[in-house]
Each structure stands twice: as C-alpha cells, then as structure tokens.
PDB file of C-alpha atoms in Angstrom:
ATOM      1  CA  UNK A   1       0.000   0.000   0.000  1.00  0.00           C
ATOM      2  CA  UNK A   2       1.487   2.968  -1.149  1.00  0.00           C
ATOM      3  CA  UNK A   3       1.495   5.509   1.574  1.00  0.00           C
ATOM      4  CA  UNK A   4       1.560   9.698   0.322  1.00  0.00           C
ATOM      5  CA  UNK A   5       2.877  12.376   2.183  1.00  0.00           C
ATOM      6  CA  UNK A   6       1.469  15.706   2.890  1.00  0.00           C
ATOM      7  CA  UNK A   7       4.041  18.446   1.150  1.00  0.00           C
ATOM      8  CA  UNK A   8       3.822  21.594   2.437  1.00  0.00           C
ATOM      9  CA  UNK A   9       3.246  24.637   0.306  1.00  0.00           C
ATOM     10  CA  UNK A  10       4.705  27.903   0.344  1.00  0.00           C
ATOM     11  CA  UNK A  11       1.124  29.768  -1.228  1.00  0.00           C
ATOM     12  CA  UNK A  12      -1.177  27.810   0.416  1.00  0.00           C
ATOM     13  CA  UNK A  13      -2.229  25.831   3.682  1.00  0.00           C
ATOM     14  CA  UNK A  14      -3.789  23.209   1.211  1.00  0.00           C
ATOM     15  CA  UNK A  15      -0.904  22.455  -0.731  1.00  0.00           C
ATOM     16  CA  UNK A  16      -0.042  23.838  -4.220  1.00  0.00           C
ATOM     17  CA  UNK A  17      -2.518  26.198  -5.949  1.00  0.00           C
ATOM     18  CA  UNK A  18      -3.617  26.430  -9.332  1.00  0.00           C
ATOM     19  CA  UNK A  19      -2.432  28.689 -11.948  1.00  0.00           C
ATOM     20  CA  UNK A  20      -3.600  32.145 -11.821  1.00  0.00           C
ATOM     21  CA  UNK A  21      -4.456  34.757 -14.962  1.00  0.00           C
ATOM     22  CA  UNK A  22      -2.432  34.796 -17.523  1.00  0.00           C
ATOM     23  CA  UNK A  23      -3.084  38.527 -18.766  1.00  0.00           C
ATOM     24  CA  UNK A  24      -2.520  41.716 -16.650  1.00  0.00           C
ATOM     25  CA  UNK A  25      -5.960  42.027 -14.604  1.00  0.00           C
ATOM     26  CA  UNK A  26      -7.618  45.873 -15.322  1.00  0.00           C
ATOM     27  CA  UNK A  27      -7.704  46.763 -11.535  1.00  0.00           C
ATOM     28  CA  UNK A  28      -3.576  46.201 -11.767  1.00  0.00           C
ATOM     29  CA  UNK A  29      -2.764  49.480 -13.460  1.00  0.00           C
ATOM     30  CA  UNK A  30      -5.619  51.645 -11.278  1.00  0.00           C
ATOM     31  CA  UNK A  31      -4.003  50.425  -8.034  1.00  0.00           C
ATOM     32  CA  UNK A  32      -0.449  50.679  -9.849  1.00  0.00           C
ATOM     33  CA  UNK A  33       0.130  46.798  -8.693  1.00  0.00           C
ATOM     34  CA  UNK A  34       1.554  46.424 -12.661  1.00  0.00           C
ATOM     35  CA  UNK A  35       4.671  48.404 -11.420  1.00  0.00           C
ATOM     36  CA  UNK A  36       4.819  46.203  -8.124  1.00  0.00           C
ATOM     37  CA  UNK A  37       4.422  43.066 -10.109  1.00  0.00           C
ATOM     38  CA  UNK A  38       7.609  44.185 -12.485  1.00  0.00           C
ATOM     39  CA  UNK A  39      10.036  45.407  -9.577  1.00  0.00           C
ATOM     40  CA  UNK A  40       9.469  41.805  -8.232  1.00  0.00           C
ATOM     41  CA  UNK A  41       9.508  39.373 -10.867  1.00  0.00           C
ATOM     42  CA  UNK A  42      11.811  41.043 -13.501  1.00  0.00           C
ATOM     43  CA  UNK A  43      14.921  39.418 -12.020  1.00  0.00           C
ATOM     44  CA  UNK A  44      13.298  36.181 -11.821  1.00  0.00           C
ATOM     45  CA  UNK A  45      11.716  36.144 -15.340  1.00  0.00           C
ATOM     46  CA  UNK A  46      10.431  33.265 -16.724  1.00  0.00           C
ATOM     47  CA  UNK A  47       9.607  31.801 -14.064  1.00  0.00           C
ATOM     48  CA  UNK A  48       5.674  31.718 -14.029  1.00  0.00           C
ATOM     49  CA  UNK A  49       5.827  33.986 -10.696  1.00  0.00           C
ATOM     50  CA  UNK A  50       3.473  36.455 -12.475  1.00  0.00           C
ATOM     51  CA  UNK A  51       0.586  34.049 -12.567  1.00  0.00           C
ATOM     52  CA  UNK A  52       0.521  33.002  -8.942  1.00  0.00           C
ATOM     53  CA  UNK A  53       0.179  36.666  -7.701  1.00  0.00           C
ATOM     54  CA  UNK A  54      -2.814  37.486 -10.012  1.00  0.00           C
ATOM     55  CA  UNK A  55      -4.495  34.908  -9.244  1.00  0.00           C
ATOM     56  CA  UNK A  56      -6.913  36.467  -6.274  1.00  0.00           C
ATOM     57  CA  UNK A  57      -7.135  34.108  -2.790  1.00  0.00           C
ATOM     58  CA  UNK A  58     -10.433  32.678  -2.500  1.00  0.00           C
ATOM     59  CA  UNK A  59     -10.452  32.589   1.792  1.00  0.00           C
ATOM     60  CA  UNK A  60      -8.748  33.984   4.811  1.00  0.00           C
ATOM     61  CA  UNK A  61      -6.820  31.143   5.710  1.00  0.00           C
ATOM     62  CA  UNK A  62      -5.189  31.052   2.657  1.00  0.00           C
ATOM     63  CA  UNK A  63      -3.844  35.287   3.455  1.00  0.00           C
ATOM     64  CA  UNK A  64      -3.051  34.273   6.876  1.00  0.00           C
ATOM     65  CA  UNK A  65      -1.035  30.980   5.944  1.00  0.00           C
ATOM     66  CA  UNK A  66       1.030  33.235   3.168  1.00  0.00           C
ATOM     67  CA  UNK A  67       1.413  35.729   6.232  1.00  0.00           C
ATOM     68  CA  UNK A  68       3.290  33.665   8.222  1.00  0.00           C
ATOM     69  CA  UNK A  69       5.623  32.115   5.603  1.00  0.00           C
ATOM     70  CA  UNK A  70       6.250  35.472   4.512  1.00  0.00           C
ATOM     71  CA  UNK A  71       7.136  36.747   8.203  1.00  0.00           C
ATOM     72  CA  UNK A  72       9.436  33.415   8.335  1.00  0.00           C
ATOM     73  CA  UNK A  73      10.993  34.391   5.389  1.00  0.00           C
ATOM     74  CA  UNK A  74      11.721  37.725   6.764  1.00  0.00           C
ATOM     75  CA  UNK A  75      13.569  36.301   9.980  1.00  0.00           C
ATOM     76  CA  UNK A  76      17.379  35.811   9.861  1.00  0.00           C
ATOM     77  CA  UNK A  77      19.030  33.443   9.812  1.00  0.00           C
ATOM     78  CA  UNK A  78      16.770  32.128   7.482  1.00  0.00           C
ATOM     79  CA  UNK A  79      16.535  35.485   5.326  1.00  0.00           C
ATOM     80  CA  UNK A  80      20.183  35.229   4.278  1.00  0.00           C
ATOM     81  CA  UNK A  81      19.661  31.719   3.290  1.00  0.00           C
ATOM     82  CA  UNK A  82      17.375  32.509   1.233  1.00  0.00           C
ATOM     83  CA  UNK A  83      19.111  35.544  -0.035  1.00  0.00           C
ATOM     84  CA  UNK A  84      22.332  33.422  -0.505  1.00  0.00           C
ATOM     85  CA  UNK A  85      20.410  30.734  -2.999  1.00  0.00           C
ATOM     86  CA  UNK A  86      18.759  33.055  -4.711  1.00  0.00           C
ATOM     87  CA  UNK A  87      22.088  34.666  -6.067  1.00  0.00           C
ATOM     88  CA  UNK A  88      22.970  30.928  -6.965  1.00  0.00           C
ATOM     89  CA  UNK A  89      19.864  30.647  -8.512  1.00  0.00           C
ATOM     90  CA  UNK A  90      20.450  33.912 -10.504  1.00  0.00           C
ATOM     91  CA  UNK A  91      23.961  32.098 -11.814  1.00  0.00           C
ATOM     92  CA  UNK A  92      22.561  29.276 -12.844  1.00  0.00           C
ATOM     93  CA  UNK A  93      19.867  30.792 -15.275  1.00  0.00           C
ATOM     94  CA  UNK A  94      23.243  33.046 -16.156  1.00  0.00           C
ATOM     95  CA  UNK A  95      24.861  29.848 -17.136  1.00  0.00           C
ATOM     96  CA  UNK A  96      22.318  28.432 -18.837  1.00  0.00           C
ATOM     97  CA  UNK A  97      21.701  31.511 -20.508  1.00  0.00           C
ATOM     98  CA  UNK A  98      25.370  31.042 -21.659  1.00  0.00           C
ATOM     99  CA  UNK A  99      25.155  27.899 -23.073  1.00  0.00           C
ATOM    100  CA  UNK A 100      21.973  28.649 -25.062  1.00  0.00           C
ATOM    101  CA  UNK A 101      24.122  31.451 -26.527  1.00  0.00           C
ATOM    102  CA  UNK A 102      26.911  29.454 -26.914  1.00  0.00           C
ATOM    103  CA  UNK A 103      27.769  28.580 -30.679  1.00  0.00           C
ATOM    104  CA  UNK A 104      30.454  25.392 -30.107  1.00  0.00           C
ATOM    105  CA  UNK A 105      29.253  22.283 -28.680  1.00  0.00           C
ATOM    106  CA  UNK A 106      32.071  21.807 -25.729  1.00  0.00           C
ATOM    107  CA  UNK A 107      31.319  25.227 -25.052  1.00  0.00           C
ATOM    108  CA  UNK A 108      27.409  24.686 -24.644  1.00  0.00           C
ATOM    109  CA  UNK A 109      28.566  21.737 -22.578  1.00  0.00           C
ATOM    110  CA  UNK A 110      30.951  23.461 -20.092  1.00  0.00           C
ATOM    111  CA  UNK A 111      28.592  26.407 -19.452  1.00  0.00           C
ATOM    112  CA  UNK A 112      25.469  23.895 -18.519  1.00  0.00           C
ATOM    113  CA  UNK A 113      27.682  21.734 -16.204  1.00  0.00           C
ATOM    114  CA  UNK A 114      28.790  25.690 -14.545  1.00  0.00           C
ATOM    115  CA  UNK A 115      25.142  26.032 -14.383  1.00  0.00           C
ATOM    116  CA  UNK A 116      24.421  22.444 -12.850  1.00  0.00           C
ATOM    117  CA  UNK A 117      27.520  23.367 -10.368  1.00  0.00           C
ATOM    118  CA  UNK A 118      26.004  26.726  -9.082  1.00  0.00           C
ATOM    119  CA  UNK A 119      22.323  24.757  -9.001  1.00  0.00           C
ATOM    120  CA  UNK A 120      23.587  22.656  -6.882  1.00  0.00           C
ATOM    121  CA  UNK A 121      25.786  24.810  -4.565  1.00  0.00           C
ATOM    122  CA  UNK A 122      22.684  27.058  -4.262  1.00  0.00           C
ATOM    123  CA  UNK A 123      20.598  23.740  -2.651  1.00  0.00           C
ATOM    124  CA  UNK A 124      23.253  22.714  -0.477  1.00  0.00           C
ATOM    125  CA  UNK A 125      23.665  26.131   0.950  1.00  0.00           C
ATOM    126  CA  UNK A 126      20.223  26.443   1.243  1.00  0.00           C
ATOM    127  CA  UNK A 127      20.639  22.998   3.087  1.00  0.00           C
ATOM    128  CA  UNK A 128      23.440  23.670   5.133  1.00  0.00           C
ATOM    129  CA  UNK A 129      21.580  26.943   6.663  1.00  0.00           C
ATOM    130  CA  UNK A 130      18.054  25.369   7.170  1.00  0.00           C
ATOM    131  CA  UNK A 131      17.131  25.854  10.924  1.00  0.00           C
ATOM    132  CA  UNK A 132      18.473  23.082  12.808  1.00  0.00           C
ATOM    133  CA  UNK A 133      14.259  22.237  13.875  1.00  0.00           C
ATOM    134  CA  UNK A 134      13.739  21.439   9.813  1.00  0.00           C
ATOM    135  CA  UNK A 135      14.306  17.563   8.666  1.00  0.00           C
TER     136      UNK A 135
END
C-alpha cells in the first residue's frame, strides 16, 4: 500500500494552488500593482511567478497561511539563506543563458555543467543553513 505524504506549500495551507491569470488584470494598473508586479519578478523572469500573484485568494486562511511564511521568510538566519540561494539561482539561469548562446558544442557543454555546479551549490547552501528544527 502505497502511503503519500502531505508536502507543504509555500502559497497555500492546502498544498499547491492552481495557476492564476495569464493577462494583466484591469484593476492592476488603477491600483499601480503592474509596477509592483515588475520590480518583483523582472529578475526572476520566466519563471511563471506572475501568474501566482494574479491569481486572487479565495479565503482567509489562505492570506493568513502566506502571512506567516512570509514573516518566516523575513527572519534571519533564514533570510540570508534565502538571499544566498537566490544569487545561486540567478547564476545558474546566467549559465544556462550562456550555453543557449553558446555557438560550439564543448562550449554549450561546459557552461550547462557551470550552471548544474552553481544549481547545486545554491541547494546545499540552502541545506546547510536550514534551521536546525527542519528535517
């Protein structure tokens, strides 16, 4: 009997949500969110971000579970973890940036294994900094 496990989500107390609009809502650019939304996500383009924070939560547990994670987020030491694989992240998507760019084949190859190298450093950093409470 194959047992599943309860993964916890980062947007919602439920798990994962669905996908949210795909278009810029018409209330964004009244309430100037539009300009929020692109001092956010421009550094981490292409990375469906966009979606997830038009999509409009549908009850209160759902603002008061992203609260919390938010206000987790915001605590050190865990902050500069955070901080500190995000930067790795950024050099990955560098690297693979580079090798999509790349014209020769070794050199294609070299600058995805530099990406796989700083993808990997970013999760063990991440790893080596969770609070000693996480398993």
């Amino acid at each position: 009997m194959e047992r599943t496990v309860e993964r916890p989500s980062l947007l919602g107390p439920e798990g994962p949500l669905e996908e949210g609009e795909r278009g810029v809502p018409a209330h964004f650019q009244d309430l100037h969110l539009d300009e929020l939304e692109a001092a956010l996500f421009a550094p981490h383009g292409g990375m469906g971000l966009e979606a997830i924070f038009r999509r409009p939560l549908q009850n209160g547990k759902a603002v008061v579970h992203r609260q919390r994670v938010a206000q987790d987020l915001e605590a050190e030491p865990l902050a500069q973890a955070f901080r500190t694989f995000f930067r790795g992240m950024e050099n990955m998507r560098k690297g693979l940036g580079l090798a999509e760019a790349a014209r020769h084949p070794w050199q294609k190859r070299l600058y995805f294994l530099l990406a796989a190298e700083a993808y990997l450093e970013a999760l063990e950093g991440l790893w080596k900094r969770r609070p000693k409470t996480a398993k």
